[in-house]
Rosetta silent file (secondary structure, phi, psi, omega in degrees, C-alpha in Angstrom):
SEQUENCE: ISLMLVAMLLLLPLIAVPVRTILLDSYNRLEQQQMLTDLARAQNALNRQLDGLANSVRDYAFSDGIYAYTTNHNSIYIQTVVTNADINNLRLNVLAIYDRSGNLLYGSGFDYTNSRQEPLLAYFSDSARQTDPLLSHEDLPRPNNTIVNLPSGPMLVASLPILTDRQTGPYQGSFVVGRYLTADTLTDLRYTTPLDLALTAPSPRGDASIPAEDHLRQDVAPKVVVFNAVCGLVDTPRLV
SCORE:     score description
SCORE:     0.000 S_00000001
   1 L     0.000  139.233 -165.957  -73.134   18.497   97.811 S_00000001
   2 L   -78.234  150.525 -171.800  -76.479   17.509   96.616 S_00000001
   3 H   -64.708  -31.025  171.139  -78.396   19.456   93.899 S_00000001
   4 H   -55.245  -45.746  174.637  -81.167   20.244   96.302 S_00000001
   5 H   -62.539  -42.087 -171.204  -78.627   22.049   98.767 S_00000001
   6 H   -62.222  -43.223  174.840  -77.195   23.923   95.960 S_00000001
   7 H   -47.908  -52.167  177.781  -80.511   24.983   94.739 S_00000001
   8 H   -59.958  -31.762 -173.430  -81.428   26.257   98.390 S_00000001
   9 H   -71.087  -40.301  177.342  -78.054   28.123   98.861 S_00000001
  10 H   -60.095  -40.171 -169.924  -78.981   29.881   95.367 S_00000001
  11 H   -88.712  -22.862 -166.652  -82.533   30.752   96.442 S_00000001
  12 H   -58.858  -42.708  173.825  -81.640   31.668   99.971 S_00000001
  13 H   -61.850  -35.808  173.758  -80.720   35.357   99.128 S_00000001
  14 H   -64.928  -30.260 -179.562  -83.835   35.704   97.052 S_00000001
  15 H   -80.538  -35.655 -168.888  -85.986   34.600  100.072 S_00000001
  16 H   -72.472  -40.076 -163.469  -84.088   36.598  102.605 S_00000001
  17 H   -62.136  -57.699 -179.769  -84.347   40.148  101.025 S_00000001
  18 H   -56.466  -33.335 -179.833  -88.102   39.980  100.881 S_00000001
  19 H   -68.026  -55.177 -179.977  -88.516   38.467  104.323 S_00000001
  20 H   -54.133  -35.521  174.940  -86.096   41.124  105.717 S_00000001
  21 H   -61.823  -47.051  170.053  -88.302   43.682  103.991 S_00000001
  22 H   -69.661  -32.943  166.533  -91.520   42.583  105.438 S_00000001
  23 H   -52.242  -58.415  178.976  -89.949   42.284  108.802 S_00000001
  24 H   -55.378  -34.895 -172.181  -88.824   45.940  108.683 S_00000001
  25 H   -82.875  -33.661  171.613  -91.779   47.209  107.476 S_00000001
  26 H   -61.366  -32.778 -178.889  -93.889   45.604  110.357 S_00000001
  27 H   -68.824  -41.973  178.960  -91.314   46.860  112.760 S_00000001
  28 H   -60.561  -41.645 -174.227  -91.757   50.418  111.421 S_00000001
  29 H   -67.807  -32.156 -176.979  -95.565   50.048  111.450 S_00000001
  30 H   -82.145  -28.698 -174.690  -95.517   49.001  115.052 S_00000001
  31 H   -79.919  -35.316 -174.949  -92.862   51.724  116.084 S_00000001
  32 H   -62.176  -48.096 -174.457  -94.896   54.336  114.217 S_00000001
  33 H   -65.992  -32.837  175.734  -98.216   53.106  116.041 S_00000001
  34 H   -74.185  -31.463  179.838  -96.421   53.294  119.520 S_00000001
  35 H   -66.046  -47.472  167.321  -95.174   56.600  118.747 S_00000001
  36 H   -53.369  -50.797  172.333  -98.689   57.968  117.865 S_00000001
  37 H   -45.406  -48.624 -174.010 -100.020   56.226  120.976 S_00000001
  38 H   -69.234  -48.186 -175.793  -97.357   57.984  123.163 S_00000001
  39 H   -56.435  -52.055 -178.139  -97.970   61.379  121.491 S_00000001
  40 H   -48.235  -35.634 -177.884 -101.589   60.979  122.001 S_00000001
  41 H   -75.611  -32.672 -175.579 -101.188   60.195  125.768 S_00000001
  42 H   -76.638  -35.472 -177.700  -98.951   63.365  126.065 S_00000001
  43 H   -71.944  -40.580  169.552 -101.606   65.410  124.309 S_00000001
  44 H   -59.469  -31.590 -175.220 -104.261   64.267  126.450 S_00000001
  45 H   -81.701  -33.062  165.046 -102.233   64.945  129.546 S_00000001
  46 H   -71.912  -26.104  170.481 -101.911   68.592  128.372 S_00000001
  47 H   -72.292  -27.001  167.006 -105.363   68.985  127.741 S_00000001
  48 H   -50.637  -48.056 -179.774 -106.054   67.930  131.285 S_00000001
  49 H   -57.642  -38.439  169.853 -103.890   70.618  132.316 S_00000001
  50 H   -56.115  -56.147 -176.855 -105.763   73.142  130.248 S_00000001
  51 H   -59.067  -54.853 -173.632 -109.105   71.951  131.456 S_00000001
  52 H   -51.733  -40.703  173.314 -107.968   72.151  135.113 S_00000001
  53 H   -48.325  -76.057  173.749 -106.823   75.763  134.416 S_00000001
  54 H   -24.609  -61.269 -178.113 -109.989   76.618  132.925 S_00000001
  55 H   -70.198  -12.985  175.607 -112.150   74.939  135.726 S_00000001
  56 H   -79.030   -6.407 -174.214 -110.112   76.782  138.416 S_00000001
  57 L  -119.816    4.196 -172.015 -111.497   80.167  137.489 S_00000001
  58 H   -57.499  -27.083 -174.369 -115.110   79.167  136.631 S_00000001
  59 H   -87.816  -13.604  177.819 -116.722   81.071  139.610 S_00000001
  60 H   -89.688  -34.247 -174.417 -114.987   84.041  138.689 S_00000001
  61 H   -76.596  -22.987 -176.291 -115.924   84.119  134.880 S_00000001
  62 E  -111.705   83.562  167.706 -119.685   82.845  135.602 S_00000001
  63 L  -149.664  150.803  174.508 -120.567   85.612  138.088 S_00000001
  64 H   -58.821  -45.683 -174.610 -123.050   88.417  138.285 S_00000001
  65 H   -64.814  -50.937  177.414 -120.350   90.736  139.458 S_00000001
  66 H   -56.791  -39.356 -174.786 -117.888   90.140  136.882 S_00000001
  67 H   -58.665  -46.276  174.795 -120.733   90.195  134.134 S_00000001
  68 H   -57.902  -45.575 -173.172 -121.671   93.814  135.634 S_00000001
  69 H   -59.170  -24.006  174.993 -118.085   94.735  135.447 S_00000001
  70 H   -66.439  -14.440 -177.005 -117.787   94.568  131.801 S_00000001
  71 H  -118.804  -32.635 -175.270 -120.273   97.355  131.314 S_00000001
  72 H  -101.833   -6.061  169.006 -119.736   99.559  134.596 S_00000001
  73 L    67.107   15.934 -166.605 -115.923   99.239  134.885 S_00000001
  74 L   -68.885   99.056 -175.625 -116.214   99.634  138.560 S_00000001
  75 H   -58.823  -43.286  176.971 -112.325   99.614  139.535 S_00000001
  76 H   -62.120  -27.860  178.905 -112.911   99.143  143.324 S_00000001
  77 H   -71.133  -41.788 -171.070 -114.986   96.047  142.738 S_00000001
  78 H   -70.853  -36.488  176.416 -112.573   94.303  140.681 S_00000001
  79 H   -64.965  -25.164  177.586 -109.774   95.150  143.305 S_00000001
  80 H   -83.531  -22.042 -174.183 -111.732   93.465  145.873 S_00000001
  81 H   -80.354  -60.881 -169.083 -112.635   90.472  143.660 S_00000001
  82 L   -94.894   87.635  175.627 -109.268   89.805  142.206 S_00000001
  83 L  -101.987  159.360 -172.370 -106.759   89.541  145.045 S_00000001
  84 H   -62.878  -30.844 -178.349 -103.084   88.737  145.156 S_00000001
  85 H   -64.051  -39.433 -174.911 -103.888   85.749  147.585 S_00000001
  86 H   -74.365  -46.018  167.623 -106.490   84.244  145.296 S_00000001
  87 H   -42.184  -57.587  172.681 -103.981   84.606  142.459 S_00000001
  88 H   -53.016  -52.531 -177.497 -101.428   82.944  144.178 S_00000001
  89 H   -61.660  -23.590  174.578 -103.522   80.104  145.386 S_00000001
  90 H   -86.656  -16.258  175.081 -104.640   79.538  141.731 S_00000001
  91 L    64.389   49.013  171.734 -100.934   79.605  140.474 S_00000001
  92 L   -89.474  144.027  172.553 -101.723   82.253  137.830 S_00000001
  93 L  -105.472  -26.731 -172.599  -99.015   84.047  135.779 S_00000001
  94 E  -126.551  150.814  153.561 -101.675   86.134  133.768 S_00000001
  95 E  -153.203  116.802  170.595 -105.327   87.338  134.501 S_00000001
  96 E  -124.369  151.903  174.683 -106.975   89.637  131.995 S_00000001
  97 E  -130.032  120.113 -172.073 -110.634   90.701  131.261 S_00000001
  98 E  -113.810  154.329  176.124 -111.688   91.780  128.091 S_00000001
  99 E   -95.010  172.503 -170.406 -115.150   92.994  126.946 S_00000001
 100 L   -55.864  -17.410  176.053 -116.990   91.689  124.070 S_00000001
 101 L   -86.066   -5.327  174.825 -115.276   93.808  121.436 S_00000001
 102 L    98.167   -0.729 -165.117 -111.770   92.458  122.646 S_00000001
 103 L   -85.196  130.953  177.924 -111.000   95.640  124.477 S_00000001
 104 E   -87.001  123.499 -176.599 -108.921   95.232  127.681 S_00000001
 105 E   -98.510  -22.007  175.233 -110.589   96.301  130.882 S_00000001
 106 E  -157.815  137.104  172.620 -108.275   94.761  133.416 S_00000001
 107 E  -163.029  153.517  179.518 -105.143   92.863  133.330 S_00000001
 108 E  -162.358  145.176  159.899 -101.892   91.982  135.438 S_00000001
 109 E   -71.832  162.823 -179.541  -99.240   89.774  135.577 S_00000001
 110 E  -145.426  162.030  167.970  -98.275   87.591  138.771 S_00000001
 111 E  -129.597   86.840 -176.086  -95.281   85.869  139.989 S_00000001
 112 L   -80.412   -7.352  166.608  -96.831   83.342  142.316 S_00000001
 113 L   -64.604  -32.136 -176.507  -93.836   81.731  143.438 S_00000001
 114 L  -115.710    5.693  172.528  -92.506   84.974  145.130 S_00000001
 115 L    62.006   56.508 -178.571  -96.208   86.443  145.724 S_00000001
 116 E  -153.244  142.122  175.210  -95.907   89.497  143.702 S_00000001
 117 E   -76.019  139.011  169.648  -97.700   91.376  141.071 S_00000001
 118 E  -125.298  171.426 -174.915  -96.054   92.200  137.666 S_00000001
 119 L   -63.570  142.964  178.739  -96.745   94.187  134.626 S_00000001
 120 L   -67.500  125.770 -173.185  -99.296   92.508  132.189 S_00000001
 121 L   -51.452  144.838  169.126  -97.186   90.572  129.155 S_00000001
 122 H   -42.960  -58.860 -170.972  -97.454   92.653  125.883 S_00000001
 123 H   -42.808  -39.101 -173.538  -99.009   89.805  124.153 S_00000001
 124 H   -90.480   -9.190  172.247 -102.325   90.273  126.204 S_00000001
 125 H   -89.836   -5.013 -174.286 -102.346   94.007  125.985 S_00000001
 126 L   -73.633  138.707 -178.691 -101.753   94.068  122.417 S_00000001
 127 H   -71.019  -17.428  176.601 -104.985   95.412  120.342 S_00000001
 128 H   -47.509  -28.340 -178.946 -104.442   92.553  118.100 S_00000001
 129 H   -57.076  -21.449 -176.435 -106.330   90.443  120.696 S_00000001
 130 H   -52.602  -33.281 -170.901 -109.594   92.118  119.395 S_00000001
 131 H  -112.419    8.786  174.121 -109.607   89.691  116.605 S_00000001
 132 L   -69.686  138.523  173.455 -108.153   86.689  118.373 S_00000001
 133 H   -58.551  -23.586  177.255 -110.206   83.498  118.252 S_00000001
 134 H   -46.512  -30.471 -167.057 -109.141   83.131  121.771 S_00000001
 135 H  -108.501    9.581 -174.138 -111.769   85.771  122.687 S_00000001
 136 L  -102.928  121.910  179.205 -114.439   84.476  120.355 S_00000001
 137 L  -127.906  106.709  175.083 -117.119   82.284  122.137 S_00000001
 138 L  -103.265  -31.337  177.639 -119.675   80.431  120.145 S_00000001
 139 L  -106.435   73.701 -177.791 -120.038   77.333  122.108 S_00000001
 140 L   -50.508  142.064   -8.406 -121.309   78.407  125.476 S_00000001
 141 L   -92.628   26.749  179.220 -120.133   77.979  128.264 S_00000001
 142 L   -52.295  127.123 -177.969 -117.173   76.138  126.739 S_00000001
 143 L   -82.589  161.286  162.699 -113.755   77.847  127.235 S_00000001
 144 E  -102.431  124.156 -164.939 -111.066   78.151  124.565 S_00000001
 145 E  -112.656  132.396  176.171 -107.940   76.446  125.806 S_00000001
 146 E  -165.513  176.978 -179.124 -104.411   76.877  123.979 S_00000001
 147 E  -125.065  134.081  179.932 -100.828   77.220  124.529 S_00000001
 148 E  -115.364  135.103  176.466  -99.220   80.321  123.616 S_00000001
 149 E   -89.215  112.714  178.236  -95.383   80.820  122.781 S_00000001
 150 E   -96.837  155.590  157.303  -94.027   83.873  124.674 S_00000001
 151 L   -64.052  -19.167  169.725  -90.608   84.987  124.775 S_00000001
 152 L   -84.269    6.016 -179.699  -90.481   84.327  128.413 S_00000001
 153 E   130.622  166.203  174.804  -91.678   80.670  127.633 S_00000001
 154 E   -67.593  147.179  177.272  -94.782   78.635  126.549 S_00000001
 155 E  -133.776  134.777  173.418  -97.787   79.444  128.514 S_00000001
 156 E   -81.416  117.041 -174.732 -101.069   77.389  129.124 S_00000001
 157 E  -114.923  128.258  171.735 -103.879   79.984  128.334 S_00000001
 158 E  -128.624  118.902 -160.765 -107.541   79.345  129.194 S_00000001
 159 E  -121.939  106.355 -169.034 -110.224   81.948  127.870 S_00000001
 160 E  -106.340  132.076  171.845 -113.777   81.571  129.545 S_00000001
 161 E   -61.724  149.745 -171.291 -116.746   83.560  128.355 S_00000001
 162 L  -108.193  105.927  171.391 -118.056   85.947  131.063 S_00000001
 163 E  -112.805 -170.395  176.407 -121.565   84.830  131.978 S_00000001
 164 L   -76.632 -178.911  171.650 -123.996   85.151  134.698 S_00000001
 165 L   -65.824  -27.084 -179.208 -124.126   82.950  137.917 S_00000001
 166 L  -101.822   26.380  175.088 -126.398   80.599  136.038 S_00000001
 167 L    61.167   49.363 -169.671 -124.063   80.520  132.931 S_00000001
 168 L  -120.311  153.813 -177.674 -126.699   82.483  130.914 S_00000001
 169 L  -129.445 -147.852   10.973 -125.748   85.090  128.544 S_00000001
 170 L   -66.319  155.471 -177.313 -125.309   86.776  126.032 S_00000001
 171 L   -72.792  148.965  175.834 -121.674   86.570  127.087 S_00000001
 172 L   -91.634  -18.596 -175.423 -120.113   89.937  127.898 S_00000001
 173 E   171.941 -158.070  178.237 -116.605   89.384  127.348 S_00000001
 174 E  -125.258  138.245  165.519 -113.555   86.961  128.183 S_00000001
 175 E  -109.940  114.961 -158.393 -111.920   86.024  131.462 S_00000001
 176 E  -123.677  130.378 -176.554 -108.538   85.014  130.425 S_00000001
 177 E  -139.392  159.429  176.850 -105.780   83.352  132.693 S_00000001
 178 E  -148.134  156.901 -175.745 -102.406   81.777  131.922 S_00000001
 179 E  -143.450  118.029  173.751  -99.847   79.635  133.720 S_00000001
 180 E   -55.811  141.244  178.076  -96.389   78.971  132.419 S_00000001
 181 L   -78.417  107.640 -174.490  -95.415   75.535  131.498 S_00000001
 182 L  -104.297 -176.837 -178.945  -92.837   75.044  134.006 S_00000001
 183 H   -60.468  -57.590  173.040  -90.491   72.283  135.068 S_00000001
 184 H   -40.664  -50.409  174.160  -93.005   71.275  137.608 S_00000001
 185 H   -59.760  -42.162  175.035  -95.638   70.911  135.013 S_00000001
 186 H   -51.343  -34.433 -170.762  -93.473   68.804  132.960 S_00000001
 187 H   -84.915  -29.197  179.215  -92.851   66.455  136.037 S_00000001
 188 H   -73.010  -35.719 -179.431  -96.645   66.231  136.792 S_00000001
 189 H   -75.626  -26.800  171.132  -97.036   65.131  132.815 S_00000001
 190 H   -64.133  -33.741 -170.919  -94.329   62.631  133.206 S_00000001
 191 H   -77.446  -31.013 -174.474  -95.965   61.202  136.387 S_00000001
 192 H   -92.492  -16.102 -167.684  -99.499   61.017  134.715 S_00000001
 193 L   -93.487  -36.349  -31.646  -98.591   59.755  131.361 S_00000001
 194 L   -87.031  121.066  177.199  -95.813   58.268  132.173 S_00000001
 195 L  -121.173  155.406  172.840  -93.625   59.460  129.431 S_00000001
 196 L   -87.187   86.113 -166.056  -90.121   61.013  129.273 S_00000001
 197 L   -97.071  131.634  162.124  -91.592   64.310  127.963 S_00000001
 198 L  -126.697  140.400 -179.833  -89.724   67.546  126.585 S_00000001
 199 L  -119.772  141.871 -167.203  -91.685   70.169  125.072 S_00000001
 200 L  -135.063  127.788 -178.341  -89.953   72.378  122.548 S_00000001
 201 L   -78.252  132.203  175.926  -91.326   75.476  120.732 S_00000001
 202 L   -51.264  143.191 -171.879  -90.897   75.331  116.836 S_00000001
 203 L   -97.420  169.002  173.010  -87.993   77.551  116.062 S_00000001
 204 L   -62.327  165.578  178.021  -87.833   80.656  113.583 S_00000001
 205 L   -65.539  136.145 -172.254  -86.698   79.971  110.258 S_00000001
 206 L    79.376   -9.346  165.793  -83.039   79.327  109.839 S_00000001
 207 L   -83.913  110.547 -175.735  -82.515   77.988  113.434 S_00000001
 208 L   -77.801  -13.075 -177.672  -81.179   74.585  112.876 S_00000001
 209 L   -62.562  -38.756  174.341  -81.417   73.790  116.481 S_00000001
 210 L  -125.815  130.973 -162.569  -85.056   73.158  116.503 S_00000001
 211 L   -82.309  144.611 -179.937  -86.964   72.123  113.426 S_00000001
 212 L   -73.011  160.505 -179.750  -89.074   74.684  111.878 S_00000001
 213 H   -48.427  -41.553 -173.799  -92.926   74.234  111.099 S_00000001
 214 H   -70.545  -32.368  179.372  -92.218   73.572  107.554 S_00000001
 215 H   -65.304  -37.324 -177.917  -89.671   70.848  108.584 S_00000001
 216 H   -59.652  -42.470  177.944  -92.394   69.064  110.757 S_00000001
 217 H   -68.616  -34.340 -173.789  -94.592   68.816  107.683 S_00000001
 218 H   -78.412  -51.721 -164.785  -92.025   67.791  105.413 S_00000001
 219 H   -78.369  -24.576  176.898  -90.315   65.110  107.599 S_00000001
 220 L  -118.851  150.643  163.730  -93.439   63.548  109.277 S_00000001
 221 L   -38.820  131.813 -169.458  -96.554   62.295  108.011 S_00000001
 222 H   -60.756  -34.445 -176.072  -99.379   64.870  107.988 S_00000001
 223 H   -76.597  -10.968  171.419 -101.452   62.722  110.374 S_00000001
 224 H   -86.002  -20.490  174.652  -98.539   62.476  112.507 S_00000001
 225 H   -64.813  -42.430  172.105  -98.215   66.062  112.621 S_00000001
 226 H   -53.144  -37.219 -168.855 -101.507   66.338  114.057 S_00000001
 227 H   -98.691  -28.305  175.880 -100.666   64.343  116.965 S_00000001
 228 H   -96.661    5.803  170.504  -97.201   65.559  117.650 S_00000001
 229 L  -122.497  127.443  178.864  -97.419   69.227  117.420 S_00000001
 230 E   -85.063  126.073 -161.678  -99.872   70.736  120.055 S_00000001
 231 E  -103.805  156.190  169.079 -101.838   73.291  117.993 S_00000001
 232 L   -85.723 -148.448 -165.159 -103.469   76.709  118.847 S_00000001
 233 L   -96.156   -6.072 -171.922 -106.958   77.492  118.094 S_00000001
 234 L  -119.292   11.634  177.792 -106.222   78.249  114.193 S_00000001
 235 L    61.741   23.869  155.337 -104.050   75.040  113.992 S_00000001
 236 L   -74.380  125.447 -170.279 -100.741   76.549  114.309 S_00000001
 237 E   -59.279  121.639  179.370  -98.196   74.390  115.701 S_00000001
 238 E   -93.220  -47.044 -172.219  -97.300   75.756  119.475 S_00000001
 239 E  -141.793  150.158 -166.977  -95.122   72.954  120.754 S_00000001
 240 L  -107.046    0.000    0.000  -93.324   69.881  119.396 S_00000001
C-alpha cells in the first residue's frame, strides 16, 4: 500500500466528521425553514377564517339600528333583527352585544347544525369581559379576531365595533360572534393550505399528553413559537 493511500485512510475520518456535521446542519436548517413556511401557511389560513367570520356580520355591527340599540335597549327591535334563520345561515354558535363599558346587552348561543337556540356560554356572560381587550376598539373599523379555548372546544371569535351605517363613531359597543373550530373547518384548512393540520389546545400543567405553554417556549426557539402557537389578543398561546 502506498504512503499516499495510507495517509488518505488516516485522514478520511477527520474529513468525514466535519462534512457530516455540515450536511446535518444544512438539513436541519432546511427542515426548520420548511416547518416555519408550513406553519405560516396554516396561520394565514386561520386568519382568513377569522376574517370571513367578521365580514359575515359587518352589516349588523355597522348599522344605525344596532347603534341605537346600545342606548335604548329595545328588546323588540333586537328580536326582529337577530333571527334564528339568519344565525343558521351565518353558521354562528355565539352572538353577543355589549355596550361600550363591556356590559352584556344581548347574548345567545346557537346550534346551527340542528337549528336551535341555546344558552349563552358562561365565558361570554362573565363580568370579566368588561376588561377584555376583545371589546376594546382603537383602530376603527377594524375587528378584533382571536381564538378562545372553551371547555366545549376551541372557537373562532370576532368582535366588531358597533358603528353607524357609514362606519362612523364614536363606537357604542361590540358585536361579538363565535363559531367552533369543527372537523369541517379543519377540512377546509387542509384543502386551502394544503397541509395535514391538527389543532390542539395547550394543556394544563401536569398533563403530559399535550405540551404545556412553558414546554413550547423551552423546546422551540422563540421565533418558532410565534409561528406555531396561534395567539390571542394578549399573545397568550391558544392553539398549537
